[in-house]
């Protein structure tokens, strides 16, 4: 009896298993981190703040998440590890208390042309099962509804052992897939302009082919000269019909040239496999330019863009086919699924309903399942990845988010905050890299890095609560409560850029006049049609330069000097000053250190273990041959020049012997976008998301144009950097340019000369212009969601509005008549 009583009495002492409530980081030195040591509370929401380039991503992604993933990978067998990416141990002394890390970053979703929102989230898989159970007429298993499975059949003799004898029997088989045979499940067919493939006045050996990478100097020349299908010395214009067909459309055929077995294939099927099977945006710039020039993509006439065969489209549930379901806006599809009531598939319907509801909860209810995943923005991609975690049964894991508010209207940020808190309340550790005050406000713990960026950052300048951050005196603390004010006067437009009858995606026959010569901000909730309006009706016009959110691509050999084109004039100046070839001053060419091939480090493959990178002993990490470093320009060698910061290099190339006007102009643009601290030779993979965005912006600013379109230029920017960006935009407009900005940041809206607000909602609830005018009128009217949030942001309740009014057209939705009327 006494033993029972003792067991029932709870112990007042903390169990040792419950004492591991911190993630301890000691001596982190990844990228620009300077021996950072922090204690991060588990099962709490921790925000990492600081300037772009201060070391946030290096600490969260490059150290904590990277080591967690590496340790998880090591639990697999050696055989399995051979198929996984080799991850090196981060440069850190101690990492203790780690849990499994799930990374939800901004990387665009796969560039596979067959990937859609439905396939990426498994919603299509559930729909296929549903239609295979309830669809009428019945056409087959779930794969009969998949646009990635082709219908095939075959027959032949098979050998079977029976009764000690081998007998042959005739067998046949068939697989019913849902792929459209015409477009092979892509939804579009291609028509190739043959004049873009070759110059028919020349022969192949004279260089007739104009396809990138197709040169007669290599294997292609060897194959074309030895295949025997045509005369490579005859002009293509004089080819017979059969010879031209062999050149363009010949199916893969085995041939033998000089004793070597090779495969000959026509140009068109080869291009289709190597270029057209990939997402256009994933191709290299020169290849993408060729594809856009040579290939036209049209909706498949057989399947009408649904990717599905006629059989898959004929099977329906309550009059709806799987193609119709995937084309629906997800919020509408959720309503349709909710109306289905069949006890035989009740668990399936519940799972599908939960998944579709998650889209709405995360602010993506305006998408459709047939939307190509390659067309999603960075913010949409990140939120789509979040969906699979919302219903997860996992607890006590670490979720790592990289600016989840990118692409979100202020109205949507509160919904994102709720989701992050739900993940935390399930017992998970949530780490978020963020700049928006609205999201920082929900943090349990804040870690601020700085004090500057690049070499001036990499230190923890604050740890504590939000209230303590406000009084900390750090850059983030000082700017946390910043609120922009409306401009007392706005610029007068010099003209207009007219858009008429825009109907791309969800746009509903939009007519709008975009003023020129001013700063125009295009805003609205996510999915309201902003990007559709710009990409469909503005970008591509003469004189329009568009800067989108696409990530810049570059290997560890790329750096700001090579990406911006600055290194070319620098190499030529070195060559001219020293009387040698420019190629000597390239670490990717003749001047490269022979030991490390210009990488600066020697990579050692350790088999199943992560490879090791050791600084090159010959060049000591300088990447160039010793003889090249004997050549100088303005008293510095090429390695010392690449070690300069942008600000130092701007001064160096601005005057004296080292004066290079072209390089000086590029450096000026880099300084204008706030990248004065970057080193010219810093590898691109070490740059943060905000730094890459500004690097791309600086590059595009060099292009000749009268109208500049910027898609969320504040992405990745600290509150202090936004002010610098606004100054840059002002200088651009004052120089006579027109600037159109797609933006959700209220500081940019308040600074605009003109605002165009789309909405009122997302998807088919949006696509209409709900306001045109100056910011002051938008705040005064509060007729839209944007107006309400902007009024709160600028403190309109407390401060009043003493601003010059305009004859702005404010359009307000009249629910009773389902149309827009003018209130002034």
PDB file of N, CA and C in Angstrom, residues 581-665:
ATOM      1  N   UNK A 581      48.363  39.615 -72.087  1.00  0.00           N
ATOM      2  CA  UNK A 581      47.004  39.251 -72.493  1.00  0.00           C
ATOM      3  C   UNK A 581      46.018  39.420 -71.324  1.00  0.00           C
ATOM      4  N   UNK A 582      44.763  39.842 -71.610  1.00  0.00           N
ATOM      5  CA  UNK A 582      43.743  39.964 -70.540  1.00  0.00           C
ATOM      6  C   UNK A 582      43.429  38.635 -69.870  1.00  0.00           C
ATOM      7  N   UNK A 583      43.583  37.513 -70.609  1.00  0.00           N
ATOM      8  CA  UNK A 583      43.232  36.209 -70.044  1.00  0.00           C
ATOM      9  C   UNK A 583      44.073  35.852 -68.825  1.00  0.00           C
ATOM     10  N   UNK A 584      45.248  36.474 -68.690  1.00  0.00           N
ATOM     11  CA  UNK A 584      46.090  36.186 -67.523  1.00  0.00           C
ATOM     12  C   UNK A 584      45.443  36.646 -66.225  1.00  0.00           C
ATOM     13  N   UNK A 585      44.528  37.593 -66.313  1.00  0.00           N
ATOM     14  CA  UNK A 585      43.946  38.170 -65.100  1.00  0.00           C
ATOM     15  C   UNK A 585      42.559  37.583 -64.799  1.00  0.00           C
ATOM     16  N   UNK A 586      42.336  36.386 -65.312  1.00  0.00           N
ATOM     17  CA  UNK A 586      41.111  35.647 -65.011  1.00  0.00           C
ATOM     18  C   UNK A 586      41.484  34.370 -64.264  1.00  0.00           C
ATOM     19  N   UNK A 587      40.855  34.150 -63.120  1.00  0.00           N
ATOM     20  CA  UNK A 587      41.121  32.922 -62.352  1.00  0.00           C
ATOM     21  C   UNK A 587      40.415  31.730 -62.966  1.00  0.00           C
ATOM     22  N   UNK A 588      39.634  31.973 -64.025  1.00  0.00           N
ATOM     23  CA  UNK A 588      38.973  30.880 -64.740  1.00  0.00           C
ATOM     24  C   UNK A 588      39.650  30.599 -66.078  1.00  0.00           C
ATOM     25  N   UNK A 589      40.778  31.258 -66.331  1.00  0.00           N
ATOM     26  CA  UNK A 589      41.439  31.103 -67.623  1.00  0.00           C
ATOM     27  C   UNK A 589      42.943  30.917 -67.420  1.00  0.00           C
ATOM     28  N   UNK A 590      43.757  31.585 -68.246  1.00  0.00           N
ATOM     29  CA  UNK A 590      45.203  31.339 -68.257  1.00  0.00           C
ATOM     30  C   UNK A 590      45.904  31.742 -66.971  1.00  0.00           C
ATOM     31  N   UNK A 591      45.327  32.675 -66.226  1.00  0.00           N
ATOM     32  CA  UNK A 591      46.008  33.141 -65.023  1.00  0.00           C
ATOM     33  C   UNK A 591      45.757  32.310 -63.792  1.00  0.00           C
ATOM     34  N   UNK A 592      44.925  31.267 -63.923  1.00  0.00           N
ATOM     35  CA  UNK A 592      44.532  30.468 -62.755  1.00  0.00           C
ATOM     36  C   UNK A 592      45.709  29.712 -62.172  1.00  0.00           C
ATOM     37  N   UNK A 593      45.714  29.592 -60.857  1.00  0.00           N
ATOM     38  CA  UNK A 593      46.706  28.762 -60.168  1.00  0.00           C
ATOM     39  C   UNK A 593      46.537  27.324 -60.649  1.00  0.00           C
ATOM     40  N   UNK A 594      47.618  26.676 -61.125  1.00  0.00           N
ATOM     41  CA  UNK A 594      47.471  25.316 -61.662  1.00  0.00           C
ATOM     42  C   UNK A 594      47.135  24.280 -60.601  1.00  0.00           C
ATOM     43  N   UNK A 595      47.415  24.577 -59.346  1.00  0.00           N
ATOM     44  CA  UNK A 595      47.171  23.588 -58.300  1.00  0.00           C
ATOM     45  C   UNK A 595      45.686  23.505 -57.934  1.00  0.00           C
ATOM     46  N   UNK A 596      45.019  24.652 -57.826  1.00  0.00           N
ATOM     47  CA  UNK A 596      43.603  24.677 -57.428  1.00  0.00           C
ATOM     48  C   UNK A 596      42.688  25.064 -58.581  1.00  0.00           C
ATOM     49  N   UNK A 597      43.274  25.272 -59.781  1.00  0.00           N
ATOM     50  CA  UNK A 597      42.504  25.669 -60.965  1.00  0.00           C
ATOM     51  C   UNK A 597      41.723  26.960 -60.754  1.00  0.00           C
ATOM     52  N   UNK A 598      42.295  27.851 -59.952  1.00  0.00           N
ATOM     53  CA  UNK A 598      41.684  29.159 -59.758  1.00  0.00           C
ATOM     54  C   UNK A 598      40.575  29.207 -58.739  1.00  0.00           C
ATOM     55  N   UNK A 599      40.360  28.100 -58.011  1.00  0.00           N
ATOM     56  CA  UNK A 599      39.282  28.077 -57.014  1.00  0.00           C
ATOM     57  C   UNK A 599      39.724  28.686 -55.687  1.00  0.00           C
ATOM     58  N   UNK A 600      41.020  28.724 -55.431  1.00  0.00           N
ATOM     59  CA  UNK A 600      41.525  29.237 -54.157  1.00  0.00           C
ATOM     60  C   UNK A 600      41.570  28.194 -53.072  1.00  0.00           C
ATOM     61  N   UNK A 601      40.840  27.087 -53.271  1.00  0.00           N
ATOM     62  CA  UNK A 601      40.833  25.972 -52.330  1.00  0.00           C
ATOM     63  C   UNK A 601      40.950  24.672 -53.114  1.00  0.00           C
ATOM     64  N   UNK A 602      41.438  23.643 -52.449  1.00  0.00           N
ATOM     65  CA  UNK A 602      41.550  22.328 -53.066  1.00  0.00           C
ATOM     66  C   UNK A 602      40.489  21.433 -52.454  1.00  0.00           C
ATOM     67  N   UNK A 603      39.626  20.879 -53.295  1.00  0.00           N
ATOM     68  CA  UNK A 603      38.536  20.028 -52.817  1.00  0.00           C
ATOM     69  C   UNK A 603      38.985  18.574 -52.850  1.00  0.00           C
ATOM     70  N   UNK A 604      38.821  17.906 -51.723  1.00  0.00           N
ATOM     71  CA  UNK A 604      39.208  16.505 -51.607  1.00  0.00           C
ATOM     72  C   UNK A 604      37.960  15.652 -51.426  1.00  0.00           C
ATOM     73  N   UNK A 605      37.767  14.695 -52.334  1.00  0.00           N
ATOM     74  CA  UNK A 605      36.623  13.790 -52.253  1.00  0.00           C
ATOM     75  C   UNK A 605      36.943  12.686 -51.262  1.00  0.00           C
ATOM     76  N   UNK A 606      36.151  12.589 -50.191  1.00  0.00           N
ATOM     77  CA  UNK A 606      36.390  11.590 -49.155  1.00  0.00           C
ATOM     78  C   UNK A 606      35.400  10.440 -49.246  1.00  0.00           C
ATOM     79  N   UNK A 607      34.966  10.134 -50.455  1.00  0.00           N
ATOM     80  CA  UNK A 607      34.066   8.999 -50.656  1.00  0.00           C
ATOM     81  C   UNK A 607      32.709   9.238 -50.027  1.00  0.00           C
ATOM     82  N   UNK A 608      32.342   8.365 -49.081  1.00  0.00           N
ATOM     83  CA  UNK A 608      31.025   8.462 -48.459  1.00  0.00           C
ATOM     84  C   UNK A 608      30.935   9.607 -47.463  1.00  0.00           C
ATOM     85  N   UNK A 609      32.079  10.156 -47.071  1.00  0.00           N
ATOM     86  CA  UNK A 609      32.066  11.279 -46.136  1.00  0.00           C
ATOM     87  C   UNK A 609      31.977  12.580 -46.926  1.00  0.00           C
ATOM     88  N   UNK A 610      31.652  13.648 -46.241  1.00  0.00           N
ATOM     89  CA  UNK A 610      31.589  14.948 -46.901  1.00  0.00           C
ATOM     90  C   UNK A 610      32.987  15.347 -47.361  1.00  0.00           C
ATOM     91  N   UNK A 611      33.047  15.950 -48.553  1.00  0.00           N
ATOM     92  CA  UNK A 611      34.333  16.382 -49.072  1.00  0.00           C
ATOM     93  C   UNK A 611      34.927  17.495 -48.213  1.00  0.00           C
ATOM     94  N   UNK A 612      36.252  17.653 -48.318  1.00  0.00           N
ATOM     95  CA  UNK A 612      36.953  18.677 -47.538  1.00  0.00           C
ATOM     96  C   UNK A 612      37.518  19.725 -48.482  1.00  0.00           C
ATOM     97  N   UNK A 613      37.431  20.989 -48.096  1.00  0.00           N
ATOM     98  CA  UNK A 613      37.984  22.101 -48.863  1.00  0.00           C
ATOM     99  C   UNK A 613      39.122  22.724 -48.057  1.00  0.00           C
ATOM    100  N   UNK A 614      40.329  22.673 -48.606  1.00  0.00           N
ATOM    101  CA  UNK A 614      41.515  23.169 -47.904  1.00  0.00           C
ATOM    102  C   UNK A 614      42.113  24.311 -48.721  1.00  0.00           C
ATOM    103  N   UNK A 615      42.435  25.459 -48.097  1.00  0.00           N
ATOM    104  CA  UNK A 615      43.056  26.559 -48.841  1.00  0.00           C
ATOM    105  C   UNK A 615      44.274  26.069 -49.620  1.00  0.00           C
ATOM    106  N   UNK A 616      44.390  26.519 -50.845  1.00  0.00           N
ATOM    107  CA  UNK A 616      45.475  26.088 -51.725  1.00  0.00           C
ATOM    108  C   UNK A 616      46.826  26.510 -51.144  1.00  0.00           C
ATOM    109  N   UNK A 617      47.747  25.555 -51.038  1.00  0.00           N
ATOM    110  CA  UNK A 617      49.062  25.837 -50.468  1.00  0.00           C
ATOM    111  C   UNK A 617      49.948  26.611 -51.438  1.00  0.00           C
ATOM    112  N   UNK A 618      49.664  26.503 -52.739  1.00  0.00           N
ATOM    113  CA  UNK A 618      50.511  27.147 -53.741  1.00  0.00           C
ATOM    114  C   UNK A 618      50.209  28.635 -53.850  1.00  0.00           C
ATOM    115  N   UNK A 619      48.907  28.976 -54.034  1.00  0.00           N
ATOM    116  CA  UNK A 619      48.549  30.395 -54.205  1.00  0.00           C
ATOM    117  C   UNK A 619      48.070  31.030 -52.911  1.00  0.00           C
ATOM    118  N   UNK A 620      47.940  30.222 -51.839  1.00  0.00           N
ATOM    119  CA  UNK A 620      47.477  30.707 -50.526  1.00  0.00           C
ATOM    120  C   UNK A 620      46.090  31.351 -50.628  1.00  0.00           C
ATOM    121  N   UNK A 621      45.261  30.760 -51.473  1.00  0.00           N
ATOM    122  CA  UNK A 621      43.891  31.246 -51.599  1.00  0.00           C
ATOM    123  C   UNK A 621      43.713  32.431 -52.511  1.00  0.00           C
ATOM    124  N   UNK A 622      44.798  32.885 -53.169  1.00  0.00           N
ATOM    125  CA  UNK A 622      44.696  34.072 -54.030  1.00  0.00           C
ATOM    126  C   UNK A 622      44.187  33.736 -55.427  1.00  0.00           C
ATOM    127  N   UNK A 623      44.205  32.441 -55.784  1.00  0.00           N
ATOM    128  CA  UNK A 623      43.590  31.927 -57.010  1.00  0.00           C
ATOM    129  C   UNK A 623      44.391  32.170 -58.282  1.00  0.00           C
ATOM    130  N   UNK A 624      45.455  32.966 -58.229  1.00  0.00           N
ATOM    131  CA  UNK A 624      46.224  33.273 -59.433  1.00  0.00           C
ATOM    132  C   UNK A 624      47.641  32.708 -59.341  1.00  0.00           C
ATOM    133  N   UNK A 625      48.269  32.524 -60.506  1.00  0.00           N
ATOM    134  CA  UNK A 625      49.668  32.136 -60.546  1.00  0.00           C
ATOM    135  C   UNK A 625      50.523  33.239 -59.950  1.00  0.00           C
ATOM    136  N   UNK A 626      51.650  32.846 -59.379  1.00  0.00           N
ATOM    137  CA  UNK A 626      52.543  33.822 -58.750  1.00  0.00           C
ATOM    138  C   UNK A 626      53.028  34.860 -59.759  1.00  0.00           C
ATOM    139  N   UNK A 627      53.290  34.427 -60.996  1.00  0.00           N
ATOM    140  CA  UNK A 627      53.795  35.361 -62.012  1.00  0.00           C
ATOM    141  C   UNK A 627      52.762  36.432 -62.351  1.00  0.00           C
ATOM    142  N   UNK A 628      51.472  36.083 -62.296  1.00  0.00           N
ATOM    143  CA  UNK A 628      50.418  37.056 -62.597  1.00  0.00           C
ATOM    144  C   UNK A 628      50.379  38.148 -61.534  1.00  0.00           C
ATOM    145  N   UNK A 629      50.673  37.782 -60.310  1.00  0.00           N
ATOM    146  CA  UNK A 629      50.608  38.750 -59.204  1.00  0.00           C
ATOM    147  C   UNK A 629      51.756  39.743 -59.237  1.00  0.00           C
ATOM    148  N   UNK A 630      52.711  39.541 -60.166  1.00  0.00           N
ATOM    149  CA  UNK A 630      53.799  40.514 -60.319  1.00  0.00           C
ATOM    150  C   UNK A 630      53.361  41.716 -61.147  1.00  0.00           C
ATOM    151  N   UNK A 631      52.227  41.583 -61.853  1.00  0.00           N
ATOM    152  CA  UNK A 631      51.708  42.692 -62.659  1.00  0.00           C
ATOM    153  C   UNK A 631      50.810  43.571 -61.789  1.00  0.00           C
ATOM    154  N   UNK A 632      50.967  44.882 -61.933  1.00  0.00           N
ATOM    155  CA  UNK A 632      50.230  45.820 -61.076  1.00  0.00           C
ATOM    156  C   UNK A 632      49.501  46.878 -61.894  1.00  0.00           C
ATOM    157  N   UNK A 633      48.472  47.414 -61.304  1.00  0.00           N
ATOM    158  CA  UNK A 633      47.739  48.561 -61.840  1.00  0.00           C
ATOM    159  C   UNK A 633      47.451  49.482 -60.670  1.00  0.00           C
ATOM    160  N   UNK A 634      47.967  50.693 -60.732  1.00  0.00           N
ATOM    161  CA  UNK A 634      47.772  51.627 -59.627  1.00  0.00           C
ATOM    162  C   UNK A 634      48.378  51.134 -58.326  1.00  0.00           C
ATOM    163  N   UNK A 635      49.434  50.317 -58.418  1.00  0.00           N
ATOM    164  CA  UNK A 635      50.119  49.830 -57.226  1.00  0.00           C
ATOM    165  C   UNK A 635      49.504  48.584 -56.614  1.00  0.00           C
ATOM    166  N   UNK A 636      48.484  47.988 -57.246  1.00  0.00           N
ATOM    167  CA  UNK A 636      47.847  46.783 -56.709  1.00  0.00           C
ATOM    168  C   UNK A 636      47.842  45.694 -57.776  1.00  0.00           C
ATOM    169  N   UNK A 637      47.962  44.427 -57.322  1.00  0.00           N
ATOM    170  CA  UNK A 637      47.824  43.325 -58.263  1.00  0.00           C
ATOM    171  C   UNK A 637      46.353  42.907 -58.340  1.00  0.00           C
ATOM    172  N   UNK A 638      46.044  41.978 -59.239  1.00  0.00           N
ATOM    173  CA  UNK A 638      44.637  41.620 -59.481  1.00  0.00           C
ATOM    174  C   UNK A 638      43.995  40.998 -58.250  1.00  0.00           C
ATOM    175  N   UNK A 639      44.751  40.239 -57.467  1.00  0.00           N
ATOM    176  CA  UNK A 639      44.193  39.628 -56.266  1.00  0.00           C
ATOM    177  C   UNK A 639      43.847  40.690 -55.225  1.00  0.00           C
ATOM    178  N   UNK A 640      44.706  41.694 -55.105  1.00  0.00           N
ATOM    179  CA  UNK A 640      44.442  42.776 -54.139  1.00  0.00           C
ATOM    180  C   UNK A 640      43.243  43.614 -54.575  1.00  0.00           C
ATOM    181  N   UNK A 641      43.075  43.772 -55.897  1.00  0.00           N
ATOM    182  CA  UNK A 641      41.916  44.521 -56.391  1.00  0.00           C
ATOM    183  C   UNK A 641      40.625  43.786 -56.061  1.00  0.00           C
ATOM    184  N   UNK A 642      40.603  42.449 -56.265  1.00  0.00           N
ATOM    185  CA  UNK A 642      39.393  41.676 -55.977  1.00  0.00           C
ATOM    186  C   UNK A 642      39.095  41.621 -54.487  1.00  0.00           C
ATOM    187  N   UNK A 643      40.081  41.902 -53.651  1.00  0.00           N
ATOM    188  CA  UNK A 643      39.866  41.910 -52.201  1.00  0.00           C
ATOM    189  C   UNK A 643      39.308  43.244 -51.720  1.00  0.00           C
ATOM    190  N   UNK A 644      39.259  44.258 -52.604  1.00  0.00           N
ATOM    191  CA  UNK A 644      38.729  45.565 -52.216  1.00  0.00           C
ATOM    192  C   UNK A 644      37.223  45.496 -52.027  1.00  0.00           C
ATOM    193  N   UNK A 645      36.702  46.333 -51.143  1.00  0.00           N
ATOM    194  CA  UNK A 645      35.256  46.485 -51.029  1.00  0.00           C
ATOM    195  C   UNK A 645      34.776  47.375 -52.165  1.00  0.00           C
ATOM    196  N   UNK A 646      33.473  47.390 -52.413  1.00  0.00           N
ATOM    197  CA  UNK A 646      32.919  48.216 -53.481  1.00  0.00           C
ATOM    198  C   UNK A 646      33.257  49.681 -53.260  1.00  0.00           C
ATOM    199  N   UNK A 647      33.124  50.161 -52.015  1.00  0.00           N
ATOM    200  CA  UNK A 647      33.418  51.562 -51.714  1.00  0.00           C
ATOM    201  C   UNK A 647      34.893  51.879 -51.960  1.00  0.00           C
ATOM    202  N   UNK A 648      35.783  50.978 -51.545  1.00  0.00           N
ATOM    203  CA  UNK A 648      37.222  51.195 -51.759  1.00  0.00           C
ATOM    204  C   UNK A 648      37.560  51.148 -53.245  1.00  0.00           C
ATOM    205  N   UNK A 649      36.947  50.202 -53.958  1.00  0.00           N
ATOM    206  CA  UNK A 649      37.223  50.065 -55.385  1.00  0.00           C
ATOM    207  C   UNK A 649      36.696  51.267 -56.171  1.00  0.00           C
ATOM    208  N   UNK A 650      35.591  51.849 -55.726  1.00  0.00           N
ATOM    209  CA  UNK A 650      35.047  53.014 -56.417  1.00  0.00           C
ATOM    210  C   UNK A 650      36.032  54.181 -56.355  1.00  0.00           C
ATOM    211  N   UNK A 651      36.660  54.346 -55.222  1.00  0.00           N
ATOM    212  CA  UNK A 651      37.673  55.393 -55.073  1.00  0.00           C
ATOM    213  C   UNK A 651      38.927  55.051 -55.888  1.00  0.00           C
ATOM    214  N   UNK A 652      39.314  53.762 -55.878  1.00  0.00           N
ATOM    215  CA  UNK A 652      40.535  53.319 -56.557  1.00  0.00           C
ATOM    216  C   UNK A 652      40.423  53.510 -58.071  1.00  0.00           C
ATOM    217  N   UNK A 653      39.264  53.156 -58.651  1.00  0.00           N
ATOM    218  CA  UNK A 653      39.091  53.240 -60.099  1.00  0.00           C
ATOM    219  C   UNK A 653      38.562  54.599 -60.555  1.00  0.00           C
ATOM    220  N   UNK A 654      38.456  55.547 -59.620  1.00  0.00           N
ATOM    221  CA  UNK A 654      37.890  56.846 -59.964  1.00  0.00           C
ATOM    222  C   UNK A 654      38.894  57.857 -60.459  1.00  0.00           C
ATOM    223  N   UNK A 655      40.168  57.653 -60.158  1.00  0.00           N
ATOM    224  CA  UNK A 655      41.172  58.647 -60.539  1.00  0.00           C
ATOM    225  C   UNK A 655      42.540  57.990 -60.645  1.00  0.00           C
ATOM    226  N   UNK A 656      43.479  58.756 -61.221  1.00  0.00           N
ATOM    227  CA  UNK A 656      44.863  58.284 -61.292  1.00  0.00           C
ATOM    228  C   UNK A 656      45.078  57.238 -62.367  1.00  0.00           C
ATOM    229  N   UNK A 657      46.178  56.499 -62.206  1.00  0.00           N
ATOM    230  CA  UNK A 657      46.563  55.478 -63.188  1.00  0.00           C
ATOM    231  C   UNK A 657      45.504  54.391 -63.332  1.00  0.00           C
ATOM    232  N   UNK A 658      44.787  54.106 -62.239  1.00  0.00           N
ATOM    233  CA  UNK A 658      43.806  53.016 -62.246  1.00  0.00           C
ATOM    234  C   UNK A 658      42.425  53.478 -62.677  1.00  0.00           C
ATOM    235  N   UNK A 659      42.301  54.671 -63.200  1.00  0.00           N
ATOM    236  CA  UNK A 659      40.984  55.190 -63.577  1.00  0.00           C
ATOM    237  C   UNK A 659      40.367  54.354 -64.696  1.00  0.00           C
ATOM    238  N   UNK A 660      39.203  53.734 -64.398  1.00  0.00           N
ATOM    239  CA  UNK A 660      38.456  52.958 -65.399  1.00  0.00           C
ATOM    240  C   UNK A 660      37.004  53.421 -65.316  1.00  0.00           C
ATOM    241  N   UNK A 661      36.581  54.320 -66.201  1.00  0.00           N
ATOM    242  CA  UNK A 661      35.211  54.874 -66.108  1.00  0.00           C
ATOM    243  C   UNK A 661      34.107  53.810 -66.090  1.00  0.00           C
ATOM    244  N   UNK A 662      34.255  52.741 -66.903  1.00  0.00           N
ATOM    245  CA  UNK A 662      33.214  51.715 -66.950  1.00  0.00           C
ATOM    246  C   UNK A 662      33.061  51.024 -65.603  1.00  0.00           C
ATOM    247  N   UNK A 663      34.189  50.614 -65.018  1.00  0.00           N
ATOM    248  CA  UNK A 663      34.145  49.951 -63.708  1.00  0.00           C
ATOM    249  C   UNK A 663      33.653  50.907 -62.644  1.00  0.00           C
ATOM    250  N   UNK A 664      34.066  52.172 -62.741  1.00  0.00           N
ATOM    251  CA  UNK A 664      33.659  53.172 -61.742  1.00  0.00           C
ATOM    252  C   UNK A 664      32.145  53.378 -61.762  1.00  0.00           C
ATOM    253  N   UNK A 665      31.543  53.358 -62.971  1.00  0.00           N
ATOM    254  CA  UNK A 665      30.096  53.536 -63.076  1.00  0.00           C
ATOM    255  C   UNK A 665      29.355  52.354 -62.457  1.00  0.00           C
TER     256      UNK A 665
END
